[in-house]
């Protein structure tokens, strides 16, 4: 389905809609009625309605993979108070004057093509709202996994503030339809791409030469434990994070490094952590397609355990694989993590070549020394081991502040 000028249309209208944008986009770019205050107020009203459960019944029609109760923190971060705080933090004053009298003002990029990933049901909406905050027009290409929730939420926003209508276009175009995507790229002043290395590489190869590319790529996160006297309470919080996120998020813990060079210490800790995971009183919704691949991979690993110097421990949620190397890698997901040895002195040596993939590390203890080491290694979020899944709307994303990515600085010389 498409969302064009506020109307939901069949995919057969795709080419006609693309042609019509050549007329409507210049008109919207010339619009001065939709102010940032109106955008902020509209988003605030939308989030308030969601938080009150006003759309609960309507949401039942969508096969979404999350529980709305689990994202109340994220919803709260989109309230007016928090958005205004973020605008002030990331953009500062809308206009500053240099010592020579030049005015430097923030302006939107113009038209932003959004290529969102499908690992989180609300990610496409979040990406559009983020760009909208600085009055960009968004052309959103839905991920294949979208189930209709994106258009539903955007429609609710347009009902609250009709002036936003021509600032958001939604296309349900498959990634294989390169011809259509290239046409959408021609309208863009910037392309926002979320996803894998393959997705980013494809955009780089096909985007117009002079088009800005804003990449939010694949990242890896992990935990690091220096002191094995860590309390069970902290480990329970980490285990809950691993199971609830299914290790699908960029901030999800893929595995745990232990400050040791003794593999027996790793295996002993794994046994303790496995008992904690096994005792969790939470439900787990598995990705069944992925689980089939996990089962095959675990069987293969069991056959290779002696040769590869690893040990596998299973629990009712998934498994722990003890591996005797210091390589940061993606886990098997769905509650199947790895645990490895890594001396403090090996951290930078082991991680620095993967700096472009590093995101969050949960450390224990949260010492100044470890924080500094991981920052120098390339991590962009350093937190306690119990708060890896915590989210703050004001925080930088992958080492950058997004609103600055979505605007341009204009010099005005009088």
mmCIF file of C-alpha atoms in Angstrom:
data_model
loop_
_atom_site.group_PDB
_atom_site.id
_atom_site.type_symbol
_atom_site.label_atom_id
_atom_site.label_comp_id
_atom_site.label_asym_id
_atom_site.label_seq_id
_atom_site.Cartn_x
_atom_site.Cartn_y
_atom_site.Cartn_z
ATOM 1 C CA UNK A 1 0.000 0.000 0.000
ATOM 2 C CA UNK A 2 0.979 3.635 -0.575
ATOM 3 C CA UNK A 3 0.314 6.770 1.426
ATOM 4 C CA UNK A 4 0.201 9.729 -0.943
ATOM 5 C CA UNK A 5 -1.135 13.158 0.015
ATOM 6 C CA UNK A 6 -2.787 11.556 3.036
ATOM 7 C CA UNK A 7 -4.620 8.902 1.005
ATOM 8 C CA UNK A 8 -3.965 5.156 1.174
ATOM 9 C CA UNK A 9 -3.669 3.787 -2.354
ATOM 10 C CA UNK A 10 -2.974 0.474 -4.038
ATOM 11 C CA UNK A 11 0.566 -0.228 -5.292
ATOM 12 C CA UNK A 12 -0.686 0.099 -8.874
ATOM 13 C CA UNK A 13 -0.567 3.886 -8.350
ATOM 14 C CA UNK A 14 3.184 3.886 -7.615
ATOM 15 C CA UNK A 15 4.434 5.347 -10.890
ATOM 16 C CA UNK A 16 1.656 7.948 -11.043
ATOM 17 C CA UNK A 17 2.435 9.009 -7.473
ATOM 18 C CA UNK A 18 6.138 9.403 -8.284
ATOM 19 C CA UNK A 19 5.271 11.592 -11.266
ATOM 20 C CA UNK A 20 2.907 13.763 -9.187
ATOM 21 C CA UNK A 21 5.613 14.407 -6.577
ATOM 22 C CA UNK A 22 7.474 16.568 -9.088
ATOM 23 C CA UNK A 23 4.591 19.032 -8.777
ATOM 24 C CA UNK A 24 3.738 18.739 -5.068
ATOM 25 C CA UNK A 25 7.256 18.714 -3.555
ATOM 26 C CA UNK A 26 8.241 22.260 -4.735
ATOM 27 C CA UNK A 27 4.933 23.575 -3.358
ATOM 28 C CA UNK A 28 5.623 21.937 0.013
ATOM 29 C CA UNK A 29 9.197 23.225 0.108
ATOM 30 C CA UNK A 30 7.754 26.721 -0.303
ATOM 31 C CA UNK A 31 5.315 26.189 2.569
ATOM 32 C CA UNK A 32 5.731 28.298 5.716
ATOM 33 C CA UNK A 33 2.551 27.281 7.545
ATOM 34 C CA UNK A 34 3.953 24.109 9.149
ATOM 35 C CA UNK A 35 6.167 25.375 11.938
ATOM 36 C CA UNK A 36 8.376 23.324 14.211
ATOM 37 C CA UNK A 37 6.040 24.103 17.120
ATOM 38 C CA UNK A 38 3.082 22.608 15.235
ATOM 39 C CA UNK A 39 5.109 19.479 14.449
ATOM 40 C CA UNK A 40 6.191 19.048 18.070
ATOM 41 C CA UNK A 41 2.623 19.544 19.329
ATOM 42 C CA UNK A 42 1.257 17.008 16.833
ATOM 43 C CA UNK A 43 3.808 14.350 17.796
ATOM 44 C CA UNK A 44 3.105 15.034 21.469
ATOM 45 C CA UNK A 45 -0.634 14.523 20.955
ATOM 46 C CA UNK A 46 -0.015 11.331 18.984
ATOM 47 C CA UNK A 47 2.193 9.852 21.710
ATOM 48 C CA UNK A 48 -0.277 10.891 24.416
ATOM 49 C CA UNK A 49 -3.049 9.018 22.620
ATOM 50 C CA UNK A 50 -0.865 5.899 22.319
ATOM 51 C CA UNK A 51 0.167 6.103 25.962
ATOM 52 C CA UNK A 52 -3.469 6.317 27.029
ATOM 53 C CA UNK A 53 -4.255 3.194 25.029
ATOM 54 C CA UNK A 54 -6.683 4.968 22.697
ATOM 55 C CA UNK A 55 -5.565 2.871 19.714
ATOM 56 C CA UNK A 56 -5.258 -0.495 21.470
ATOM 57 C CA UNK A 57 -8.277 -2.046 19.768
ATOM 58 C CA UNK A 58 -7.217 -0.891 16.317
ATOM 59 C CA UNK A 59 -3.672 -2.167 16.877
ATOM 60 C CA UNK A 60 -4.972 -5.705 17.353
ATOM 61 C CA UNK A 61 -5.295 -6.008 13.568
ATOM 62 C CA UNK A 62 -1.507 -5.846 13.186
ATOM 63 C CA UNK A 63 0.809 -8.769 13.815
ATOM 64 C CA UNK A 64 3.407 -6.687 15.638
ATOM 65 C CA UNK A 65 6.270 -8.356 17.503
ATOM 66 C CA UNK A 66 6.354 -6.077 20.528
ATOM 67 C CA UNK A 67 4.128 -5.294 23.479
ATOM 68 C CA UNK A 68 3.221 -1.618 23.756
ATOM 69 C CA UNK A 69 3.846 -1.811 27.500
ATOM 70 C CA UNK A 70 7.521 -2.542 26.755
ATOM 71 C CA UNK A 71 8.074 0.717 24.856
ATOM 72 C CA UNK A 72 6.514 3.227 27.251
ATOM 73 C CA UNK A 73 9.962 4.730 27.859
ATOM 74 C CA UNK A 74 10.437 5.368 24.153
ATOM 75 C CA UNK A 75 6.949 6.862 23.888
ATOM 76 C CA UNK A 76 7.632 9.166 26.827
ATOM 77 C CA UNK A 77 10.781 10.361 25.075
ATOM 78 C CA UNK A 78 8.620 11.685 22.225
ATOM 79 C CA UNK A 79 6.538 13.994 24.418
ATOM 80 C CA UNK A 80 6.725 17.738 23.859
ATOM 81 C CA UNK A 81 8.928 18.384 26.888
ATOM 82 C CA UNK A 82 11.539 15.824 25.841
ATOM 83 C CA UNK A 83 11.511 16.728 22.145
ATOM 84 C CA UNK A 84 12.091 20.401 22.964
ATOM 85 C CA UNK A 85 14.969 19.439 25.243
ATOM 86 C CA UNK A 86 16.496 17.372 22.467
ATOM 87 C CA UNK A 87 16.156 20.159 19.898
ATOM 88 C CA UNK A 88 17.948 22.509 22.279
ATOM 89 C CA UNK A 89 20.675 19.940 22.996
ATOM 90 C CA UNK A 90 21.349 18.915 19.388
ATOM 91 C CA UNK A 91 20.664 22.081 17.423
ATOM 92 C CA UNK A 92 21.269 24.817 19.975
ATOM 93 C CA UNK A 93 20.078 28.227 18.863
ATOM 94 C CA UNK A 94 18.371 28.321 15.485
ATOM 95 C CA UNK A 95 20.499 31.305 14.552
ATOM 96 C CA UNK A 96 23.970 32.318 15.683
ATOM 97 C CA UNK A 97 26.053 35.293 14.655
ATOM 98 C CA UNK A 98 29.803 35.195 14.048
ATOM 99 C CA UNK A 99 32.214 37.877 15.206
ATOM 100 C CA UNK A 100 32.189 39.299 11.658
ATOM 101 C CA UNK A 101 28.390 39.572 11.628
ATOM 102 C CA UNK A 102 27.556 36.504 9.509
ATOM 103 C CA UNK A 103 24.322 34.775 10.524
ATOM 104 C CA UNK A 104 24.392 30.969 10.543
ATOM 105 C CA UNK A 105 20.895 29.471 10.500
ATOM 106 C CA UNK A 106 19.527 25.917 10.568
ATOM 107 C CA UNK A 107 17.483 24.860 7.545
ATOM 108 C CA UNK A 108 16.094 21.439 6.561
ATOM 109 C CA UNK A 109 17.927 19.367 3.978
ATOM 110 C CA UNK A 110 14.772 19.379 1.866
ATOM 111 C CA UNK A 111 13.684 15.929 0.710
ATOM 112 C CA UNK A 112 14.901 12.852 2.558
ATOM 113 C CA UNK A 113 14.467 9.330 1.205
ATOM 114 C CA UNK A 114 14.081 6.951 4.146
ATOM 115 C CA UNK A 115 15.157 3.322 3.669
ATOM 116 C CA UNK A 116 14.227 1.833 7.038
ATOM 117 C CA UNK A 117 15.093 -1.606 8.375
ATOM 118 C CA UNK A 118 12.401 -4.007 9.522
ATOM 119 C CA UNK A 119 13.909 -5.356 12.742
ATOM 120 C CA UNK A 120 11.745 -3.012 14.855
ATOM 121 C CA UNK A 121 8.107 -2.421 13.911
ATOM 122 C CA UNK A 122 8.121 1.303 14.766
ATOM 123 C CA UNK A 123 11.558 2.148 13.335
ATOM 124 C CA UNK A 124 10.230 3.560 10.024
ATOM 125 C CA UNK A 125 7.893 5.902 11.924
ATOM 126 C CA UNK A 126 10.653 6.946 14.313
ATOM 127 C CA UNK A 127 12.982 7.745 11.415
ATOM 128 C CA UNK A 128 10.324 9.862 9.676
ATOM 129 C CA UNK A 129 9.432 11.787 12.858
ATOM 130 C CA UNK A 130 13.096 12.494 13.532
ATOM 131 C CA UNK A 131 13.526 14.043 10.083
ATOM 132 C CA UNK A 132 10.182 15.855 10.322
ATOM 133 C CA UNK A 133 11.323 17.689 13.461
ATOM 134 C CA UNK A 134 13.514 19.904 11.267
ATOM 135 C CA UNK A 135 10.760 20.188 8.599
ATOM 136 C CA UNK A 136 12.129 17.785 6.014
ATOM 137 C CA UNK A 137 9.882 16.076 3.504
ATOM 138 C CA UNK A 138 10.209 12.296 3.878
ATOM 139 C CA UNK A 139 9.783 9.705 1.155
ATOM 140 C CA UNK A 140 9.626 6.441 3.083
ATOM 141 C CA UNK A 141 10.270 3.068 1.465
ATOM 142 C CA UNK A 142 8.740 0.507 3.769
ATOM 143 C CA UNK A 143 10.788 -2.544 4.791
ATOM 144 C CA UNK A 144 9.490 -5.884 3.560
ATOM 145 C CA UNK A 145 8.611 -6.899 7.117
ATOM 146 C CA UNK A 146 6.213 -3.985 7.642
ATOM 147 C CA UNK A 147 2.715 -5.201 8.461
ATOM 148 C CA UNK A 148 0.767 -1.983 7.993
ATOM 149 C CA UNK A 149 1.571 -0.448 11.382
ATOM 150 C CA UNK A 150 3.645 2.356 9.817
ATOM 151 C CA UNK A 151 0.886 3.760 7.617
ATOM 152 C CA UNK A 152 -1.588 3.360 10.500
ATOM 153 C CA UNK A 153 0.519 5.513 12.845
ATOM 154 C CA UNK A 154 1.319 8.149 10.204
ATOM 155 C CA UNK A 155 -2.379 8.435 9.321
ATOM 156 C CA UNK A 156 -3.141 9.110 12.987
ATOM 157 C CA UNK A 157 -0.519 11.877 12.957
ATOM 158 C CA UNK A 158 -2.053 13.466 9.845
ATOM 159 C CA UNK A 159 -5.475 13.454 11.491
ATOM 160 C CA UNK A 160 -4.011 15.478 14.357
ATOM 161 C CA UNK A 161 -2.138 17.938 12.102
ATOM 162 C CA UNK A 162 -3.277 17.960 8.441
ATOM 163 C CA UNK A 163 -0.515 20.436 7.543
ATOM 164 C CA UNK A 164 1.944 17.509 7.745
ATOM 165 C CA UNK A 165 0.105 15.648 4.942
ATOM 166 C CA UNK A 166 2.418 16.576 2.058
ATOM 167 C CA UNK A 167 5.551 16.142 4.163
ATOM 168 C CA UNK A 168 5.278 12.337 4.224
ATOM 169 C CA UNK A 169 5.051 9.931 1.273
ATOM 170 C CA UNK A 170 5.060 6.186 1.886
ATOM 171 C CA UNK A 171 5.888 3.580 -0.758
ATOM 172 C CA UNK A 172 5.616 -0.185 -0.381
ATOM 173 C CA UNK A 173 8.247 -0.837 -3.032
ATOM 174 C CA UNK A 174 10.303 -4.062 -2.819
ATOM 175 C CA UNK A 175 14.079 -3.642 -2.707
ATOM 176 C CA UNK A 176 14.299 -5.710 -5.905
ATOM 177 C CA UNK A 177 12.485 -2.948 -7.841
ATOM 178 C CA UNK A 178 15.658 -0.944 -8.422
ATOM 179 C CA UNK A 179 14.130 1.127 -11.218
ATOM 180 C CA UNK A 180 11.504 2.601 -8.881
ATOM 181 C CA UNK A 181 13.989 3.149 -6.064
ATOM 182 C CA UNK A 182 16.307 5.024 -8.434
ATOM 183 C CA UNK A 183 13.407 7.314 -9.352
ATOM 184 C CA UNK A 184 12.781 8.008 -5.658
ATOM 185 C CA UNK A 185 16.492 8.719 -5.168
ATOM 186 C CA UNK A 186 16.344 11.400 -7.850
ATOM 187 C CA UNK A 187 14.008 13.451 -5.631
ATOM 188 C CA UNK A 188 16.231 13.201 -2.550
ATOM 189 C CA UNK A 189 18.632 15.750 -1.091
ATOM 190 C CA UNK A 190 19.673 12.998 1.319
ATOM 191 C CA UNK A 191 19.128 9.282 1.766
ATOM 192 C CA UNK A 192 18.741 7.759 5.217
ATOM 193 C CA UNK A 193 19.557 4.062 5.244
ATOM 194 C CA UNK A 194 19.119 1.723 8.187
ATOM 195 C CA UNK A 195 20.329 -1.852 7.997
ATOM 196 C CA UNK A 196 23.036 -4.230 6.965
ATOM 197 C CA UNK A 197 26.342 -3.686 5.199
ATOM 198 C CA UNK A 198 24.683 -5.035 2.054
ATOM 199 C CA UNK A 199 21.890 -2.443 2.223
ATOM 200 C CA UNK A 200 24.339 0.413 2.767
ATOM 201 C CA UNK A 201 26.638 -0.803 -0.006
ATOM 202 C CA UNK A 202 23.693 -0.931 -2.420
ATOM 203 C CA UNK A 203 22.726 2.669 -1.600
ATOM 204 C CA UNK A 204 26.310 3.881 -2.049
ATOM 205 C CA UNK A 205 26.508 2.193 -5.438
ATOM 206 C CA UNK A 206 23.185 3.547 -6.728
ATOM 207 C CA UNK A 207 22.694 6.948 -5.102
ATOM 208 C CA UNK A 208 23.306 10.115 -7.149
ATOM 209 C CA UNK A 209 26.887 11.316 -6.679
ATOM 210 C CA UNK A 210 25.904 14.603 -5.043
ATOM 211 C CA UNK A 211 23.311 13.099 -2.672
ATOM 212 C CA UNK A 212 24.125 12.996 1.039
ATOM 213 C CA UNK A 213 23.918 9.511 2.578
ATOM 214 C CA UNK A 214 23.062 9.242 6.280
ATOM 215 C CA UNK A 215 23.961 5.741 7.408
ATOM 216 C CA UNK A 216 22.617 3.996 10.497
ATOM 217 C CA UNK A 217 24.252 0.652 9.886
ATOM 218 C CA UNK A 218 24.606 -2.695 11.577
ATOM 219 C CA UNK A 219 26.216 -2.459 15.028
ATOM 220 C CA UNK A 220 27.383 -4.921 17.663
ATOM 221 C CA UNK A 221 27.076 -4.580 21.434
ATOM 222 C CA UNK A 222 28.359 -6.715 24.288
ATOM 223 C CA UNK A 223 29.039 -6.879 28.016
ATOM 224 C CA UNK A 224 32.407 -6.872 29.795
ATOM 225 C CA UNK A 225 32.863 -8.214 33.320
ATOM 226 C CA UNK A 226 36.075 -7.467 35.165
ATOM 227 C CA UNK A 227 34.911 -8.446 38.663
ATOM 228 C CA UNK A 228 33.249 -11.865 38.930
ATOM 229 C CA UNK A 229 31.808 -11.025 42.359
ATOM 230 C CA UNK A 230 29.069 -9.217 40.449
ATOM 231 C CA UNK A 231 25.671 -9.525 42.154
ATOM 232 C CA UNK A 232 22.975 -11.824 40.786
ATOM 233 C CA UNK A 233 20.661 -8.794 40.545
ATOM 234 C CA UNK A 234 22.850 -7.225 37.856
ATOM 235 C CA UNK A 235 23.147 -10.482 35.956
ATOM 236 C CA UNK A 236 19.372 -10.975 36.079
ATOM 237 C CA UNK A 237 18.927 -7.533 34.499
ATOM 238 C CA UNK A 238 21.415 -8.424 31.751
ATOM 239 C CA UNK A 239 19.797 -11.811 31.135
ATOM 240 C CA UNK A 240 16.337 -10.224 30.940
ATOM 241 C CA UNK A 241 17.628 -7.713 28.407
ATOM 242 C CA UNK A 242 19.070 -10.515 26.249
ATOM 243 C CA UNK A 243 15.861 -12.561 26.232
ATOM 244 C CA UNK A 244 13.429 -9.668 25.826
ATOM 245 C CA UNK A 245 15.280 -8.005 22.935
ATOM 246 C CA UNK A 246 16.010 -11.400 21.306
ATOM 247 C CA UNK A 247 19.437 -9.801 20.638
ATOM 248 C CA UNK A 248 17.882 -8.111 17.588
ATOM 249 C CA UNK A 249 18.706 -4.490 18.431
ATOM 250 C CA UNK A 250 21.987 -2.697 17.807
ATOM 251 C CA UNK A 251 22.208 -2.208 21.573
ATOM 252 C CA UNK A 252 21.406 -5.858 22.342
ATOM 253 C CA UNK A 253 24.087 -7.839 24.130
ATOM 254 C CA UNK A 254 25.503 -10.423 21.725
ATOM 255 C CA UNK A 255 27.854 -11.920 24.290
ATOM 256 C CA UNK A 256 30.019 -11.390 27.343
ATOM 257 C CA UNK A 257 33.775 -10.919 27.630
ATOM 258 C CA UNK A 258 35.417 -11.868 30.937
ATOM 259 C CA UNK A 259 38.647 -10.220 32.148
ATOM 260 C CA UNK A 260 40.665 -13.435 32.231
ATOM 261 C CA UNK A 261 42.923 -15.615 30.112
ATOM 262 C CA UNK A 262 41.740 -18.784 31.862
ATOM 263 C CA UNK A 263 39.110 -20.625 29.802
ATOM 264 C CA UNK A 264 38.020 -22.597 32.866
ATOM 265 C CA UNK A 265 37.011 -19.311 34.505
ATOM 266 C CA UNK A 266 34.878 -18.546 31.456
ATOM 267 C CA UNK A 267 33.149 -21.918 31.642
ATOM 268 C CA UNK A 268 32.515 -21.572 35.380
ATOM 269 C CA UNK A 269 30.925 -18.134 34.905
ATOM 270 C CA UNK A 270 28.879 -19.457 31.969
ATOM 271 C CA UNK A 271 27.444 -22.148 34.225
ATOM 272 C CA UNK A 272 26.384 -19.498 36.752
ATOM 273 C CA UNK A 273 24.873 -17.206 34.109
ATOM 274 C CA UNK A 274 23.084 -20.135 32.491
ATOM 275 C CA UNK A 275 21.307 -20.902 35.777
ATOM 276 C CA UNK A 276 20.226 -17.266 36.034
ATOM 277 C CA UNK A 277 18.817 -17.274 32.493
ATOM 278 C CA UNK A 278 17.090 -20.601 33.090
ATOM 279 C CA UNK A 279 15.349 -19.244 36.189
ATOM 280 C CA UNK A 280 13.921 -16.102 34.554
ATOM 281 C CA UNK A 281 10.172 -15.769 34.923
ATOM 282 C CA UNK A 282 9.442 -14.058 31.618
ATOM 283 C CA UNK A 283 7.826 -15.164 28.379
ATOM 284 C CA UNK A 284 9.801 -15.487 25.160
ATOM 285 C CA UNK A 285 8.364 -14.973 21.679
ATOM 286 C CA UNK A 286 10.717 -16.675 19.238
ATOM 287 C CA UNK A 287 11.266 -15.838 15.610
ATOM 288 C CA UNK A 288 10.395 -19.300 14.287
ATOM 289 C CA UNK A 289 12.185 -18.870 10.958
ATOM 290 C CA UNK A 290 15.356 -17.807 12.729
ATOM 291 C CA UNK A 291 14.997 -20.541 15.337
ATOM 292 C CA UNK A 292 15.266 -23.218 12.653
ATOM 293 C CA UNK A 293 18.625 -21.797 11.552
ATOM 294 C CA UNK A 294 19.749 -21.576 15.187
ATOM 295 C CA UNK A 295 18.937 -25.248 15.760
ATOM 296 C CA UNK A 296 21.008 -26.316 12.757
ATOM 297 C CA UNK A 297 23.927 -24.088 13.781
ATOM 298 C CA UNK A 298 23.899 -25.422 17.353
ATOM 299 C CA UNK A 299 23.994 -29.011 16.084
ATOM 300 C CA UNK A 300 26.972 -28.110 13.891
ATOM 301 C CA UNK A 301 28.740 -26.440 16.804
ATOM 302 C CA UNK A 302 28.198 -29.476 19.019
ATOM 303 C CA UNK A 303 30.006 -31.593 16.459
ATOM 304 C CA UNK A 304 32.864 -29.087 16.394
ATOM 305 C CA UNK A 305 33.212 -28.404 20.129
ATOM 306 C CA UNK A 306 36.419 -30.370 20.664
ATOM 307 C CA UNK A 307 38.120 -29.179 17.484
ATOM 308 C CA UNK A 308 37.160 -25.517 18.038
ATOM 309 C CA UNK A 309 37.866 -25.422 21.777
ATOM 310 C CA UNK A 310 34.362 -24.406 22.747
ATOM 311 C CA UNK A 311 31.608 -25.610 25.043
ATOM 312 C CA UNK A 312 27.841 -25.287 24.654
ATOM 313 C CA UNK A 313 25.389 -25.042 27.562
ATOM 314 C CA UNK A 314 21.667 -25.075 26.809
ATOM 315 C CA UNK A 315 18.756 -23.654 28.792
ATOM 316 C CA UNK A 316 15.002 -23.314 28.307
ATOM 317 C CA UNK A 317 15.425 -19.991 26.455
ATOM 318 C CA UNK A 318 18.424 -20.773 24.270
ATOM 319 C CA UNK A 319 22.086 -21.476 24.844
ATOM 320 C CA UNK A 320 25.497 -20.197 25.892
ATOM 321 C CA UNK A 321 28.568 -21.031 23.817
ATOM 322 C CA UNK A 322 31.928 -20.654 25.564
ATOM 323 C CA UNK A 323 34.555 -19.802 22.945
ATOM 324 C CA UNK A 324 38.263 -19.410 23.583
ATOM 325 C CA UNK A 325 39.060 -16.391 21.395
ATOM 326 C CA UNK A 326 38.707 -12.599 21.651
ATOM 327 C CA UNK A 327 36.776 -11.954 18.437
ATOM 328 C CA UNK A 328 33.649 -9.774 18.650
ATOM 329 C CA UNK A 329 30.928 -11.426 16.586
ATOM 330 C CA UNK A 330 27.197 -11.586 16.064
ATOM 331 C CA UNK A 331 25.515 -14.193 18.245
ATOM 332 C CA UNK A 332 23.007 -16.767 17.018
ATOM 333 C CA UNK A 333 20.286 -14.423 18.385
ATOM 334 C CA UNK A 334 16.998 -15.528 20.014
ATOM 335 C CA UNK A 335 18.687 -15.922 23.412
ATOM 336 C CA UNK A 336 21.787 -17.748 22.183
ATOM 337 C CA UNK A 337 24.850 -15.836 23.345
ATOM 338 C CA UNK A 338 28.597 -16.402 23.581
ATOM 339 C CA UNK A 339 31.031 -15.889 26.455
ATOM 340 C CA UNK A 340 34.748 -15.353 25.827
ATOM 341 C CA UNK A 341 37.941 -14.415 27.695
ATOM 342 C CA UNK A 342 39.501 -10.995 27.112
ATOM 343 C CA UNK A 343 42.088 -9.437 29.364
ATOM 344 C CA UNK A 344 41.778 -5.701 29.973
ATOM 345 C CA UNK A 345 45.133 -5.268 28.225
ATOM 346 C CA UNK A 346 43.677 -6.911 25.067
ATOM 347 C CA UNK A 347 40.568 -4.710 24.700
ATOM 348 C CA UNK A 348 41.842 -2.080 22.266
ATOM 349 C CA UNK A 349 43.968 -4.547 20.318
ATOM 350 C CA UNK A 350 40.996 -6.892 19.877
ATOM 351 C CA UNK A 351 38.325 -4.303 19.071
ATOM 352 C CA UNK A 352 39.846 -1.368 17.229
ATOM 353 C CA UNK A 353 39.711 -2.968 13.767
ATOM 354 C CA UNK A 354 35.938 -3.359 14.209
ATOM 355 C CA UNK A 355 35.409 0.244 15.282
ATOM 356 C CA UNK A 356 32.739 0.885 12.636
ATOM 357 C CA UNK A 357 30.559 -1.859 14.148
ATOM 358 C CA UNK A 358 30.960 -0.956 17.816
ATOM 359 C CA UNK A 359 28.047 0.546 19.701
ATOM 360 C CA UNK A 360 27.148 -0.330 23.311
ATOM 361 C CA UNK A 361 29.157 -1.995 26.055
ATOM 362 C CA UNK A 362 27.752 -2.808 29.470
ATOM 363 C CA UNK A 363 30.638 -2.997 31.958
ATOM 364 C CA UNK A 364 31.127 -4.151 35.533
ATOM 365 C CA UNK A 365 32.392 -2.371 37.474
ATOM 366 C CA UNK A 366 31.583 0.940 35.798
ATOM 367 C CA UNK A 367 35.030 2.351 36.499
ATOM 368 C CA UNK A 368 36.602 5.458 34.951
ATOM 369 C CA UNK A 369 39.468 3.305 33.698
ATOM 370 C CA UNK A 370 37.246 0.876 31.783
ATOM 371 C CA UNK A 371 35.084 3.692 30.428
ATOM 372 C CA UNK A 372 38.174 5.394 29.002
ATOM 373 C CA UNK A 373 39.574 2.186 27.503
ATOM 374 C CA UNK A 374 36.327 1.319 25.717
ATOM 375 C CA UNK A 375 35.853 4.894 24.498
ATOM 376 C CA UNK A 376 39.333 4.800 22.968
ATOM 377 C CA UNK A 377 38.561 1.398 21.439
ATOM 378 C CA UNK A 378 35.619 2.917 19.542
ATOM 379 C CA UNK A 379 32.480 2.240 21.590
ATOM 380 C CA UNK A 380 29.840 4.987 21.337
ATOM 381 C CA UNK A 381 27.696 4.035 24.348
ATOM 382 C CA UNK A 382 29.201 2.933 27.652
ATOM 383 C CA UNK A 383 26.851 1.969 30.458
ATOM 384 C CA UNK A 384 26.386 -0.346 33.415
ATOM 385 C CA UNK A 385 25.820 -4.008 32.780
ATOM 386 C CA UNK A 386 22.257 -3.709 34.084
ATOM 387 C CA UNK A 387 21.148 -0.880 31.779
ATOM 388 C CA UNK A 388 22.177 -1.873 28.255
ATOM 389 C CA UNK A 389 18.609 -1.657 26.965
ATOM 390 C CA UNK A 390 17.846 1.719 28.564
ATOM 391 C CA UNK A 391 17.081 4.471 26.083
ATOM 392 C CA UNK A 392 17.261 8.240 26.406
ATOM 393 C CA UNK A 393 15.855 10.462 23.680
ATOM 394 C CA UNK A 394 18.631 13.028 24.207
ATOM 395 C CA UNK A 395 21.554 10.675 23.803
ATOM 396 C CA UNK A 396 23.778 10.605 20.730
ATOM 397 C CA UNK A 397 23.134 7.783 18.257
ATOM 398 C CA UNK A 398 26.176 5.806 17.119
ATOM 399 C CA UNK A 399 28.417 8.704 18.103
ATOM 400 C CA UNK A 400 26.392 11.355 16.263
ATOM 401 C CA UNK A 401 23.458 13.654 17.061
ATOM 402 C CA UNK A 402 20.768 12.887 14.449
ATOM 403 C CA UNK A 403 19.027 16.258 14.180
ATOM 404 C CA UNK A 404 22.285 17.800 12.991
ATOM 405 C CA UNK A 405 22.440 15.107 10.311
ATOM 406 C CA UNK A 406 19.003 16.156 9.040
ATOM 407 C CA UNK A 407 19.657 19.871 8.670
ATOM 408 C CA UNK A 408 22.140 22.187 6.958
ATOM 409 C CA UNK A 409 23.815 25.367 8.137
ATOM 410 C CA UNK A 410 23.167 28.388 5.933
ATOM 411 C CA UNK A 411 25.495 31.408 6.021
ATOM 412 C CA UNK A 412 23.657 34.707 5.621
ATOM 413 C CA UNK A 413 25.974 37.629 4.867
ATOM 414 C CA UNK A 414 24.527 41.111 4.969
#
